[in-house]
Amino acid sequence: MASLLAGLFFLAQGLMFPVVLSAAQQATPFNDVAPDHWALKYIVNLSARDIMSGDNNGNFRPDQPISQLEAVLLAVRCMGQDNAISEVNADADLPFEVPSWANKGVFKKELLFAVEQGLLVPSQKDFIASDFASRAWISQLMVRLIGKQSEAFTMNSTTPDFIDADEMPSWSIGYINAALKYDLISKFPDGSFKPEQLVTRAQTATLLTRAEPYLTPSANQVEGPITALSPDTIGLQVGQAVMGYTLTDDSYLFDLNDKACTWDALKLGDYANLVIDGAKIEYLAISEPPAATITPQPQPVFEQGGTETFHKSGLVYLVSAKKRLIVLSTDGPPLAYLVSTAARISIPGIENATLNDIQDNDYVELTITNGIITQITVQ
């Protein structure tokens, strides 16, 4: 029994169940990013991951062009390689000119790491820290970021299908082709690419978010199909575990169309990408599942049920008030469920019963909605 309880560490501790609205329905993290801004999802993602931030006045400046130096530093931070970056020898010299603030501390380590990983190739002399990043230049950076340089080289002789293809620098053609193939960047509605157009901060957030599937996740990123759903709790299958996360009034949710939404727009089985702070959801975005998603059965099995209320009865195999968890015995694997803090608990002879009053081997009838227990009756 103790070993089973230990194996359920993946459930969030102290799950709370207030009725909340997503912050995305109330405000945005920055004064100058409207709730209907086209890049809100991407800006929130990078902000929640502490990769991009605003200024001291609470502005993000989404339309401000980004420098090549800033773009490289942001790309490195998206790689999920903090430990490797910390081991970089900061005594080495940078092979290019940068401002004094970028030639020391973590900034210098990040730039040296960018060289080590091939994001910057000093011999090609294609990096000028103070220059603004163009669409052609950032296509090169993004392709290098996801490790597709070799493929880009093989695509250099194929002219991209744009009305302004003749305006593309010759060195950029393979990178632009690769960036298009991996959905990192796209054409404008008029069929142009605008290779020399400067890239804004909002566009950079978009590109970096699109690169995430090809990068190592950061420690605060998780993804998987939704297995349980309520106004304040989401169960997510992460690998071979089911983990519980808490929605708060600071959680930002986005649907498959990249639009801000509330929890009731989500569905069981939706594939979700989360940025978390402990057990709290800071950012959730629905996406298409990976092509080769494997859904292993965790032990115990967390029964999904359905979108409507249903009932389940049986002997209690394990109950944990701390983790708000009930596990029922079955002929097969035990079935586990999360318990709402608003759940009604009825036990003969006990007024105002709580989870602490339920014992192993009690026979219970459970009312379950969206994978969350809302009522428990002990027979």
mmCIF file of C-alpha atoms in Angstrom:
data_model
loop_
_atom_site.group_PDB
_atom_site.id
_atom_site.type_symbol
_atom_site.label_atom_id
_atom_site.label_comp_id
_atom_site.label_asym_id
_atom_site.label_seq_id
_atom_site.Cartn_x
_atom_site.Cartn_y
_atom_site.Cartn_z
ATOM 1 C CA MET A 1 0.000 0.000 0.000
ATOM 2 C CA ALA A 2 2.746 2.451 0.916
ATOM 3 C CA SER A 3 4.587 1.700 -2.287
ATOM 4 C CA LEU A 4 1.457 2.383 -4.331
ATOM 5 C CA LEU A 5 0.938 5.700 -2.574
ATOM 6 C CA ALA A 6 4.569 6.586 -3.199
ATOM 7 C CA GLY A 7 4.039 5.767 -6.836
ATOM 8 C CA LEU A 8 1.299 8.390 -7.031
ATOM 9 C CA PHE A 9 3.686 11.272 -6.371
ATOM 10 C CA PHE A 10 2.788 12.631 -9.769
ATOM 11 C CA LEU A 11 -0.520 13.985 -8.507
ATOM 12 C CA ALA A 12 -0.359 17.664 -7.596
ATOM 13 C CA GLN A 13 -0.349 18.352 -3.893
ATOM 14 C CA GLY A 14 -3.022 20.493 -2.337
ATOM 15 C CA LEU A 15 -5.215 20.870 -5.413
ATOM 16 C CA MET A 16 -7.626 23.773 -4.973
ATOM 17 C CA PHE A 17 -11.034 24.047 -6.590
ATOM 18 C CA PRO A 18 -12.217 27.695 -6.732
ATOM 19 C CA VAL A 19 -14.428 28.602 -9.660
ATOM 20 C CA VAL A 20 -12.261 30.819 -11.833
ATOM 21 C CA LEU A 21 -12.073 32.433 -15.228
ATOM 22 C CA SER A 22 -8.910 32.290 -17.245
ATOM 23 C CA ALA A 23 -6.884 35.465 -17.020
ATOM 24 C CA ALA A 24 -6.959 35.439 -20.806
ATOM 25 C CA GLN A 25 -10.620 36.460 -20.527
ATOM 26 C CA GLN A 26 -9.820 39.365 -18.212
ATOM 27 C CA ALA A 27 -6.487 40.937 -19.148
ATOM 28 C CA THR A 28 -3.138 40.258 -20.763
ATOM 29 C CA PRO A 29 0.315 40.221 -19.146
ATOM 30 C CA PHE A 30 1.369 43.451 -20.877
ATOM 31 C CA ASN A 31 -0.215 46.869 -21.234
ATOM 32 C CA ASP A 32 0.410 47.066 -24.972
ATOM 33 C CA VAL A 33 -0.756 43.551 -25.919
ATOM 34 C CA ALA A 34 -4.517 43.494 -26.419
ATOM 35 C CA PRO A 35 -6.610 40.396 -25.564
ATOM 36 C CA ASP A 36 -7.215 39.880 -29.287
ATOM 37 C CA HIS A 37 -3.601 40.447 -30.363
ATOM 38 C CA TRP A 38 -2.686 37.928 -33.064
ATOM 39 C CA ALA A 39 0.462 36.839 -31.190
ATOM 40 C CA LEU A 40 -0.960 36.751 -27.648
ATOM 41 C CA LYS A 41 -0.539 32.965 -27.366
ATOM 42 C CA TYR A 42 3.118 33.094 -28.358
ATOM 43 C CA ILE A 43 3.909 36.121 -26.200
ATOM 44 C CA VAL A 44 2.287 34.506 -23.151
ATOM 45 C CA ASN A 45 4.192 31.271 -23.780
ATOM 46 C CA LEU A 46 7.605 32.932 -23.872
ATOM 47 C CA SER A 47 6.698 35.172 -20.938
ATOM 48 C CA ALA A 48 5.516 32.221 -18.816
ATOM 49 C CA ARG A 49 8.786 30.433 -19.579
ATOM 50 C CA ASP A 50 10.762 33.512 -18.450
ATOM 51 C CA ILE A 51 12.385 33.760 -21.869
ATOM 52 C CA MET A 52 10.869 37.070 -22.969
ATOM 53 C CA SER A 53 9.717 39.862 -20.688
ATOM 54 C CA GLY A 54 8.424 43.405 -20.803
ATOM 55 C CA ASP A 55 9.948 46.699 -19.790
ATOM 56 C CA ASN A 56 9.692 48.445 -16.431
ATOM 57 C CA ASN A 57 6.426 50.052 -17.507
ATOM 58 C CA GLY A 58 4.721 46.735 -18.185
ATOM 59 C CA ASN A 59 4.973 46.990 -21.971
ATOM 60 C CA PHE A 60 6.088 44.189 -24.275
ATOM 61 C CA ARG A 61 6.645 46.365 -27.359
ATOM 62 C CA PRO A 62 5.382 43.673 -29.744
ATOM 63 C CA ASP A 63 6.024 45.711 -32.893
ATOM 64 C CA GLN A 64 9.585 46.701 -32.015
ATOM 65 C CA PRO A 65 12.217 45.169 -34.329
ATOM 66 C CA ILE A 66 14.553 42.728 -32.636
ATOM 67 C CA SER A 67 18.325 42.799 -32.961
ATOM 68 C CA GLN A 68 20.368 39.816 -34.072
ATOM 69 C CA LEU A 69 21.971 39.711 -30.626
ATOM 70 C CA GLU A 70 18.618 39.576 -28.844
ATOM 71 C CA ALA A 71 17.313 36.917 -31.225
ATOM 72 C CA VAL A 72 20.320 34.658 -30.611
ATOM 73 C CA LEU A 73 20.080 34.988 -26.834
ATOM 74 C CA LEU A 74 16.367 34.151 -26.923
ATOM 75 C CA ALA A 75 16.977 31.162 -29.197
ATOM 76 C CA VAL A 76 19.603 29.772 -26.825
ATOM 77 C CA ARG A 77 17.244 30.124 -23.867
ATOM 78 C CA CYS A 78 14.625 28.095 -25.727
ATOM 79 C CA MET A 79 16.980 25.133 -26.092
ATOM 80 C CA GLY A 80 16.346 23.785 -22.591
ATOM 81 C CA GLN A 81 20.089 23.420 -21.998
ATOM 82 C CA ASP A 82 20.579 25.478 -18.841
ATOM 83 C CA ASN A 83 22.917 22.923 -17.257
ATOM 84 C CA ALA A 84 25.128 22.722 -20.341
ATOM 85 C CA ILE A 85 25.238 26.516 -20.607
ATOM 86 C CA SER A 86 26.316 26.815 -16.982
ATOM 87 C CA GLU A 87 29.340 24.607 -17.773
ATOM 88 C CA VAL A 88 30.563 26.808 -20.635
ATOM 89 C CA ASN A 89 34.030 28.283 -20.065
ATOM 90 C CA ALA A 90 33.355 32.009 -19.775
ATOM 91 C CA ASP A 91 37.098 32.768 -20.018
ATOM 92 C CA ALA A 92 37.036 32.036 -23.746
ATOM 93 C CA ASP A 93 36.932 35.005 -26.101
ATOM 94 C CA LEU A 94 33.893 35.747 -28.209
ATOM 95 C CA PRO A 95 34.767 35.625 -31.934
ATOM 96 C CA PHE A 96 32.675 38.719 -32.720
ATOM 97 C CA GLU A 97 31.929 42.160 -31.342
ATOM 98 C CA VAL A 98 29.104 42.594 -28.838
ATOM 99 C CA PRO A 99 28.113 45.305 -26.344
ATOM 100 C CA SER A 100 29.974 45.190 -23.028
ATOM 101 C CA TRP A 101 26.936 43.845 -21.149
ATOM 102 C CA ALA A 102 26.803 40.821 -23.470
ATOM 103 C CA ASN A 103 30.502 40.041 -23.027
ATOM 104 C CA LYS A 104 30.217 38.853 -19.452
ATOM 105 C CA GLY A 105 28.240 36.585 -17.172
ATOM 106 C CA VAL A 106 25.434 34.416 -18.456
ATOM 107 C CA PHE A 107 25.065 36.437 -21.669
ATOM 108 C CA LYS A 108 28.612 35.585 -22.688
ATOM 109 C CA LYS A 109 28.075 31.919 -21.846
ATOM 110 C CA GLU A 110 24.913 31.866 -23.941
ATOM 111 C CA LEU A 111 26.735 33.371 -26.916
ATOM 112 C CA LEU A 112 29.634 30.938 -26.590
ATOM 113 C CA PHE A 113 27.096 28.119 -26.398
ATOM 114 C CA ALA A 114 25.431 29.448 -29.557
ATOM 115 C CA VAL A 115 28.784 29.106 -31.326
ATOM 116 C CA GLU A 116 29.354 25.603 -29.903
ATOM 117 C CA GLN A 117 25.929 24.469 -31.114
ATOM 118 C CA GLY A 118 26.246 25.991 -34.565
ATOM 119 C CA LEU A 119 23.626 28.709 -34.166
ATOM 120 C CA LEU A 120 26.363 31.174 -35.024
ATOM 121 C CA VAL A 121 29.172 30.366 -37.474
ATOM 122 C CA PRO A 122 31.842 33.074 -37.031
ATOM 123 C CA SER A 123 33.674 32.135 -40.235
ATOM 124 C CA GLN A 124 30.601 33.077 -42.251
ATOM 125 C CA LYS A 125 30.585 36.582 -40.766
ATOM 126 C CA ASP A 126 26.791 36.675 -40.859
ATOM 127 C CA PHE A 127 26.226 37.968 -37.322
ATOM 128 C CA ILE A 128 26.287 41.661 -36.447
ATOM 129 C CA ALA A 129 25.020 42.076 -32.909
ATOM 130 C CA SER A 130 23.555 45.545 -33.349
ATOM 131 C CA ASP A 131 21.853 44.884 -36.697
ATOM 132 C CA PHE A 132 18.152 44.164 -36.718
ATOM 133 C CA ALA A 133 17.108 40.639 -37.700
ATOM 134 C CA SER A 134 15.514 40.270 -41.132
ATOM 135 C CA ARG A 135 13.151 37.463 -42.127
ATOM 136 C CA ALA A 136 15.883 35.866 -44.227
ATOM 137 C CA TRP A 137 18.411 36.055 -41.389
ATOM 138 C CA ILE A 138 16.053 34.708 -38.742
ATOM 139 C CA SER A 139 15.062 31.818 -41.025
ATOM 140 C CA GLN A 140 18.710 30.795 -40.903
ATOM 141 C CA LEU A 141 18.799 31.092 -37.110
ATOM 142 C CA MET A 142 15.602 29.068 -36.633
ATOM 143 C CA VAL A 143 16.768 26.263 -38.926
ATOM 144 C CA ARG A 144 20.070 26.072 -37.082
ATOM 145 C CA LEU A 145 18.175 26.109 -33.785
ATOM 146 C CA ILE A 146 16.234 22.942 -34.668
ATOM 147 C CA GLY A 147 19.321 21.250 -36.091
ATOM 148 C CA LYS A 148 18.310 21.151 -39.765
ATOM 149 C CA GLN A 149 21.376 22.894 -41.247
ATOM 150 C CA SER A 150 22.418 19.902 -43.358
ATOM 151 C CA GLU A 151 18.960 19.617 -44.835
ATOM 152 C CA ALA A 152 18.958 23.332 -45.617
ATOM 153 C CA PHE A 153 22.194 22.926 -47.593
ATOM 154 C CA THR A 154 20.538 20.318 -49.824
ATOM 155 C CA MET A 155 17.623 22.678 -50.502
ATOM 156 C CA ASN A 156 19.726 25.633 -51.582
ATOM 157 C CA SER A 157 19.198 24.993 -55.303
ATOM 158 C CA THR A 158 15.397 24.950 -55.069
ATOM 159 C CA THR A 159 13.798 28.330 -55.674
ATOM 160 C CA PRO A 160 11.051 28.959 -53.089
ATOM 161 C CA ASP A 161 7.545 29.567 -54.420
ATOM 162 C CA PHE A 162 7.259 33.280 -53.648
ATOM 163 C CA ILE A 163 6.481 36.210 -55.900
ATOM 164 C CA ASP A 164 9.603 37.955 -54.579
ATOM 165 C CA ALA A 165 11.950 34.949 -54.630
ATOM 166 C CA ASP A 166 14.411 36.946 -56.723
ATOM 167 C CA GLU A 167 14.892 39.296 -53.761
ATOM 168 C CA MET A 168 16.166 36.541 -51.463
ATOM 169 C CA PRO A 169 19.898 36.549 -50.698
ATOM 170 C CA SER A 170 21.484 33.481 -52.272
ATOM 171 C CA TRP A 171 22.817 32.248 -48.924
ATOM 172 C CA SER A 172 19.295 32.247 -47.448
ATOM 173 C CA ILE A 173 17.407 30.120 -49.985
ATOM 174 C CA GLY A 174 18.084 26.729 -48.389
ATOM 175 C CA TYR A 175 17.300 28.064 -44.929
ATOM 176 C CA ILE A 176 14.041 29.619 -46.098
ATOM 177 C CA ASN A 177 13.026 26.353 -47.776
ATOM 178 C CA ALA A 178 13.773 24.412 -44.585
ATOM 179 C CA ALA A 179 11.993 26.966 -42.394
ATOM 180 C CA LEU A 180 8.915 26.589 -44.583
ATOM 181 C CA LYS A 181 9.096 22.795 -44.515
ATOM 182 C CA TYR A 182 9.123 22.728 -40.715
ATOM 183 C CA ASP A 183 6.396 25.376 -40.368
ATOM 184 C CA LEU A 184 8.682 27.840 -38.646
ATOM 185 C CA ILE A 185 7.782 30.708 -40.944
ATOM 186 C CA SER A 186 5.202 31.302 -43.664
ATOM 187 C CA LYS A 187 4.431 33.447 -46.669
ATOM 188 C CA PHE A 188 2.312 36.578 -46.648
ATOM 189 C CA PRO A 189 -1.244 36.454 -48.063
ATOM 190 C CA ASP A 190 -0.061 38.078 -51.295
ATOM 191 C CA GLY A 191 2.402 35.237 -51.889
ATOM 192 C CA SER A 192 5.489 37.210 -50.920
ATOM 193 C CA PHE A 193 8.168 36.413 -48.357
ATOM 194 C CA LYS A 194 9.692 39.863 -47.822
ATOM 195 C CA PRO A 195 13.176 38.520 -46.973
ATOM 196 C CA GLU A 196 14.576 41.881 -45.892
ATOM 197 C CA GLN A 197 11.619 42.889 -43.722
ATOM 198 C CA LEU A 198 12.633 43.330 -40.091
ATOM 199 C CA VAL A 199 11.338 40.836 -37.545
ATOM 200 C CA THR A 200 9.419 42.172 -34.541
ATOM 201 C CA ARG A 201 9.383 40.928 -30.958
ATOM 202 C CA ALA A 202 5.906 39.468 -31.453
ATOM 203 C CA GLN A 203 7.043 37.617 -34.569
ATOM 204 C CA THR A 204 10.110 36.325 -32.730
ATOM 205 C CA ALA A 205 7.898 34.920 -29.965
ATOM 206 C CA THR A 206 5.868 33.162 -32.654
ATOM 207 C CA LEU A 207 8.896 31.648 -34.380
ATOM 208 C CA LEU A 208 10.401 30.390 -31.124
ATOM 209 C CA THR A 209 7.111 28.815 -30.056
ATOM 210 C CA ARG A 210 6.837 27.034 -33.409
ATOM 211 C CA ALA A 211 10.345 25.639 -32.899
ATOM 212 C CA GLU A 212 9.456 24.035 -29.549
ATOM 213 C CA PRO A 213 8.484 20.585 -30.908
ATOM 214 C CA TYR A 214 12.069 20.148 -32.138
ATOM 215 C CA LEU A 215 13.766 21.275 -28.914
ATOM 216 C CA THR A 216 14.422 19.817 -25.471
ATOM 217 C CA PRO A 217 11.570 20.873 -23.149
ATOM 218 C CA SER A 218 12.447 23.131 -20.251
ATOM 219 C CA ALA A 219 11.848 21.896 -16.709
ATOM 220 C CA ASN A 220 8.585 23.854 -16.512
ATOM 221 C CA GLN A 221 7.115 22.447 -19.736
ATOM 222 C CA VAL A 222 4.889 19.349 -19.912
ATOM 223 C CA GLU A 223 2.584 17.997 -22.588
ATOM 224 C CA GLY A 224 0.148 15.190 -23.150
ATOM 225 C CA PRO A 225 -3.540 14.317 -23.576
ATOM 226 C CA ILE A 226 -6.067 15.661 -21.071
ATOM 227 C CA THR A 227 -7.440 12.831 -18.911
ATOM 228 C CA ALA A 228 -9.514 14.796 -16.381
ATOM 229 C CA LEU A 229 -11.127 18.202 -16.564
ATOM 230 C CA SER A 230 -12.887 20.586 -14.193
ATOM 231 C CA PRO A 231 -13.044 24.382 -13.762
ATOM 232 C CA ASP A 232 -9.985 24.302 -11.569
ATOM 233 C CA THR A 233 -8.097 21.069 -12.245
ATOM 234 C CA ILE A 234 -6.677 19.364 -15.299
ATOM 235 C CA GLY A 235 -5.357 15.821 -15.373
ATOM 236 C CA LEU A 236 -2.662 15.253 -17.984
ATOM 237 C CA GLN A 237 -1.017 12.035 -19.072
ATOM 238 C CA VAL A 238 2.694 12.806 -19.144
ATOM 239 C CA GLY A 239 4.665 9.801 -20.309
ATOM 240 C CA GLN A 240 3.510 6.890 -18.168
ATOM 241 C CA ALA A 241 2.107 9.024 -15.356
ATOM 242 C CA VAL A 242 -1.074 11.018 -14.916
ATOM 243 C CA MET A 243 -0.413 14.365 -13.301
ATOM 244 C CA GLY A 244 -2.854 16.831 -11.795
ATOM 245 C CA TYR A 245 -2.447 20.577 -12.391
ATOM 246 C CA THR A 246 -4.340 23.526 -10.975
ATOM 247 C CA LEU A 247 -6.077 26.261 -12.948
ATOM 248 C CA THR A 248 -6.055 29.689 -11.309
ATOM 249 C CA ASP A 249 -7.190 33.155 -12.303
ATOM 250 C CA ASP A 250 -3.655 33.685 -13.648
ATOM 251 C CA SER A 251 -3.800 30.726 -16.042
ATOM 252 C CA TYR A 252 -3.871 31.492 -19.767
ATOM 253 C CA LEU A 253 -5.640 28.972 -21.999
ATOM 254 C CA PHE A 254 -5.590 28.777 -25.802
ATOM 255 C CA ASP A 255 -7.586 26.559 -28.148
ATOM 256 C CA LEU A 256 -6.454 24.757 -31.286
ATOM 257 C CA ASN A 257 -7.023 27.945 -33.289
ATOM 258 C CA ASP A 258 -4.609 29.898 -31.056
ATOM 259 C CA LYS A 259 -7.481 31.870 -29.513
ATOM 260 C CA ALA A 260 -7.762 32.595 -25.796
ATOM 261 C CA CYS A 261 -10.447 30.427 -24.210
ATOM 262 C CA THR A 262 -11.916 29.247 -20.915
ATOM 263 C CA TRP A 263 -11.617 25.762 -19.437
ATOM 264 C CA ASP A 264 -14.992 24.635 -20.803
ATOM 265 C CA ALA A 265 -13.672 24.952 -24.363
ATOM 266 C CA LEU A 266 -11.264 22.100 -23.598
ATOM 267 C CA LYS A 267 -12.176 18.441 -24.070
ATOM 268 C CA LEU A 268 -11.034 15.161 -22.637
ATOM 269 C CA GLY A 269 -8.416 13.743 -24.979
ATOM 270 C CA ASP A 270 -7.238 17.147 -26.229
ATOM 271 C CA TYR A 271 -3.454 17.257 -26.536
ATOM 272 C CA ALA A 272 -2.205 20.093 -24.322
ATOM 273 C CA ASN A 273 1.108 21.891 -23.961
ATOM 274 C CA LEU A 274 1.602 23.422 -20.511
ATOM 275 C CA VAL A 275 3.978 25.825 -18.843
ATOM 276 C CA ILE A 276 3.722 25.232 -15.107
ATOM 277 C CA ASP A 277 4.893 26.715 -11.841
ATOM 278 C CA GLY A 278 4.911 23.761 -9.486
ATOM 279 C CA ALA A 279 1.382 22.367 -9.808
ATOM 280 C CA LYS A 280 -0.072 25.646 -11.133
ATOM 281 C CA ILE A 281 -0.822 26.119 -14.819
ATOM 282 C CA GLU A 282 0.551 29.378 -16.178
ATOM 283 C CA TYR A 283 -0.031 28.604 -19.868
ATOM 284 C CA LEU A 284 -1.986 25.893 -21.667
ATOM 285 C CA ALA A 285 -2.307 25.554 -25.422
ATOM 286 C CA ILE A 286 -4.137 22.841 -27.324
ATOM 287 C CA SER A 287 -2.215 21.427 -30.276
ATOM 288 C CA GLU A 288 -2.318 18.545 -32.701
ATOM 289 C CA PRO A 289 -0.814 15.470 -31.017
ATOM 290 C CA PRO A 290 2.590 14.266 -32.205
ATOM 291 C CA ALA A 291 2.277 11.810 -35.072
ATOM 292 C CA ALA A 292 3.795 8.990 -33.044
ATOM 293 C CA THR A 293 2.087 9.646 -29.711
ATOM 294 C CA ILE A 294 2.072 6.486 -27.602
ATOM 295 C CA THR A 295 -0.485 6.212 -24.810
ATOM 296 C CA PRO A 296 0.884 3.752 -22.237
ATOM 297 C CA GLN A 297 -1.260 2.608 -19.344
ATOM 298 C CA PRO A 298 -0.086 4.083 -16.030
ATOM 299 C CA GLN A 299 -0.356 2.087 -12.835
ATOM 300 C CA PRO A 300 -2.860 2.518 -11.373
ATOM 301 C CA VAL A 301 -5.110 3.334 -14.314
ATOM 302 C CA PHE A 302 -6.752 6.770 -14.142
ATOM 303 C CA GLU A 303 -10.171 6.183 -15.641
ATOM 304 C CA GLN A 304 -11.229 8.915 -18.032
ATOM 305 C CA GLY A 305 -14.953 8.191 -18.112
ATOM 306 C CA GLY A 306 -16.466 10.740 -20.449
ATOM 307 C CA THR A 307 -17.807 14.237 -20.697
ATOM 308 C CA GLU A 308 -21.044 13.361 -18.877
ATOM 309 C CA THR A 309 -21.620 12.397 -15.265
ATOM 310 C CA PHE A 310 -21.420 8.685 -14.491
ATOM 311 C CA HIS A 311 -21.315 6.493 -11.389
ATOM 312 C CA LYS A 312 -18.766 3.983 -10.181
ATOM 313 C CA SER A 313 -18.851 1.787 -7.099
ATOM 314 C CA GLY A 314 -16.474 -0.597 -5.399
ATOM 315 C CA LEU A 315 -14.122 -1.221 -2.499
ATOM 316 C CA VAL A 316 -11.629 1.483 -1.594
ATOM 317 C CA TYR A 317 -8.126 0.180 -2.225
ATOM 318 C CA LEU A 318 -6.424 3.410 -1.191
ATOM 319 C CA VAL A 319 -7.517 6.879 -0.121
ATOM 320 C CA SER A 320 -5.257 9.911 0.257
ATOM 321 C CA ALA A 321 -6.786 13.100 1.663
ATOM 322 C CA LYS A 322 -3.532 14.980 1.070
ATOM 323 C CA LYS A 323 -3.443 14.128 -2.624
ATOM 324 C CA ARG A 324 -7.264 14.165 -2.942
ATOM 325 C CA LEU A 325 -7.186 10.699 -4.416
ATOM 326 C CA ILE A 326 -9.336 7.567 -4.242
ATOM 327 C CA VAL A 327 -8.253 4.240 -5.738
ATOM 328 C CA LEU A 328 -10.820 1.458 -6.191
ATOM 329 C CA SER A 329 -10.069 -2.264 -6.258
ATOM 330 C CA THR A 330 -11.019 -4.067 -9.487
ATOM 331 C CA ASP A 331 -10.392 -7.447 -11.080
ATOM 332 C CA GLY A 332 -7.677 -5.711 -13.112
ATOM 333 C CA PRO A 333 -5.482 -2.703 -12.361
ATOM 334 C CA PRO A 334 -6.746 -0.389 -9.582
ATOM 335 C CA LEU A 335 -8.770 2.590 -10.853
ATOM 336 C CA ALA A 336 -7.738 6.007 -9.542
ATOM 337 C CA TYR A 337 -9.687 9.263 -9.469
ATOM 338 C CA LEU A 338 -9.030 12.825 -8.372
ATOM 339 C CA VAL A 339 -11.497 14.248 -5.832
ATOM 340 C CA SER A 340 -12.880 17.780 -6.059
ATOM 341 C CA THR A 341 -12.516 19.853 -2.898
ATOM 342 C CA ALA A 342 -16.187 20.673 -3.426
ATOM 343 C CA ALA A 343 -17.154 16.984 -3.473
ATOM 344 C CA ARG A 344 -20.077 15.994 -1.240
ATOM 345 C CA ILE A 345 -19.135 13.129 1.086
ATOM 346 C CA SER A 346 -21.836 11.095 2.822
ATOM 347 C CA ILE A 347 -20.935 8.554 5.533
ATOM 348 C CA PRO A 348 -23.594 7.009 7.829
ATOM 349 C CA GLY A 349 -23.243 8.341 11.369
ATOM 350 C CA ILE A 350 -20.733 11.086 10.471
ATOM 351 C CA GLU A 351 -21.789 14.689 9.946
ATOM 352 C CA ASN A 352 -19.684 16.906 7.696
ATOM 353 C CA ALA A 353 -17.607 13.922 6.604
ATOM 354 C CA THR A 354 -14.285 14.487 4.850
ATOM 355 C CA LEU A 355 -11.855 12.324 2.907
ATOM 356 C CA ASN A 356 -10.047 11.637 6.174
ATOM 357 C CA ASP A 357 -13.134 9.711 7.345
ATOM 358 C CA ILE A 358 -13.035 7.238 4.464
ATOM 359 C CA GLN A 359 -11.212 4.001 5.231
ATOM 360 C CA ASP A 360 -9.538 1.366 3.100
ATOM 361 C CA ASN A 361 -12.011 -1.397 2.159
ATOM 362 C CA ASP A 362 -15.033 0.918 2.562
ATOM 363 C CA TYR A 363 -17.619 0.256 -0.138
ATOM 364 C CA VAL A 364 -18.316 3.523 -1.922
ATOM 365 C CA GLU A 365 -20.434 4.866 -4.735
ATOM 366 C CA LEU A 366 -18.767 7.663 -6.679
ATOM 367 C CA THR A 367 -20.312 10.327 -8.891
ATOM 368 C CA ILE A 368 -17.756 11.378 -11.496
ATOM 369 C CA THR A 369 -17.886 14.263 -13.972
ATOM 370 C CA ASN A 370 -15.115 14.918 -16.493
ATOM 371 C CA GLY A 371 -12.874 12.496 -14.632
ATOM 372 C CA ILE A 372 -13.261 14.303 -11.263
ATOM 373 C CA ILE A 373 -15.188 12.864 -8.279
ATOM 374 C CA THR A 374 -17.995 15.225 -7.254
ATOM 375 C CA GLN A 375 -19.839 12.999 -4.766
ATOM 376 C CA ILE A 376 -18.872 10.060 -2.521
ATOM 377 C CA THR A 377 -21.381 7.894 -0.683
ATOM 378 C CA VAL A 378 -20.071 5.261 1.732
ATOM 379 C CA GLN A 379 -22.452 2.290 1.940
#
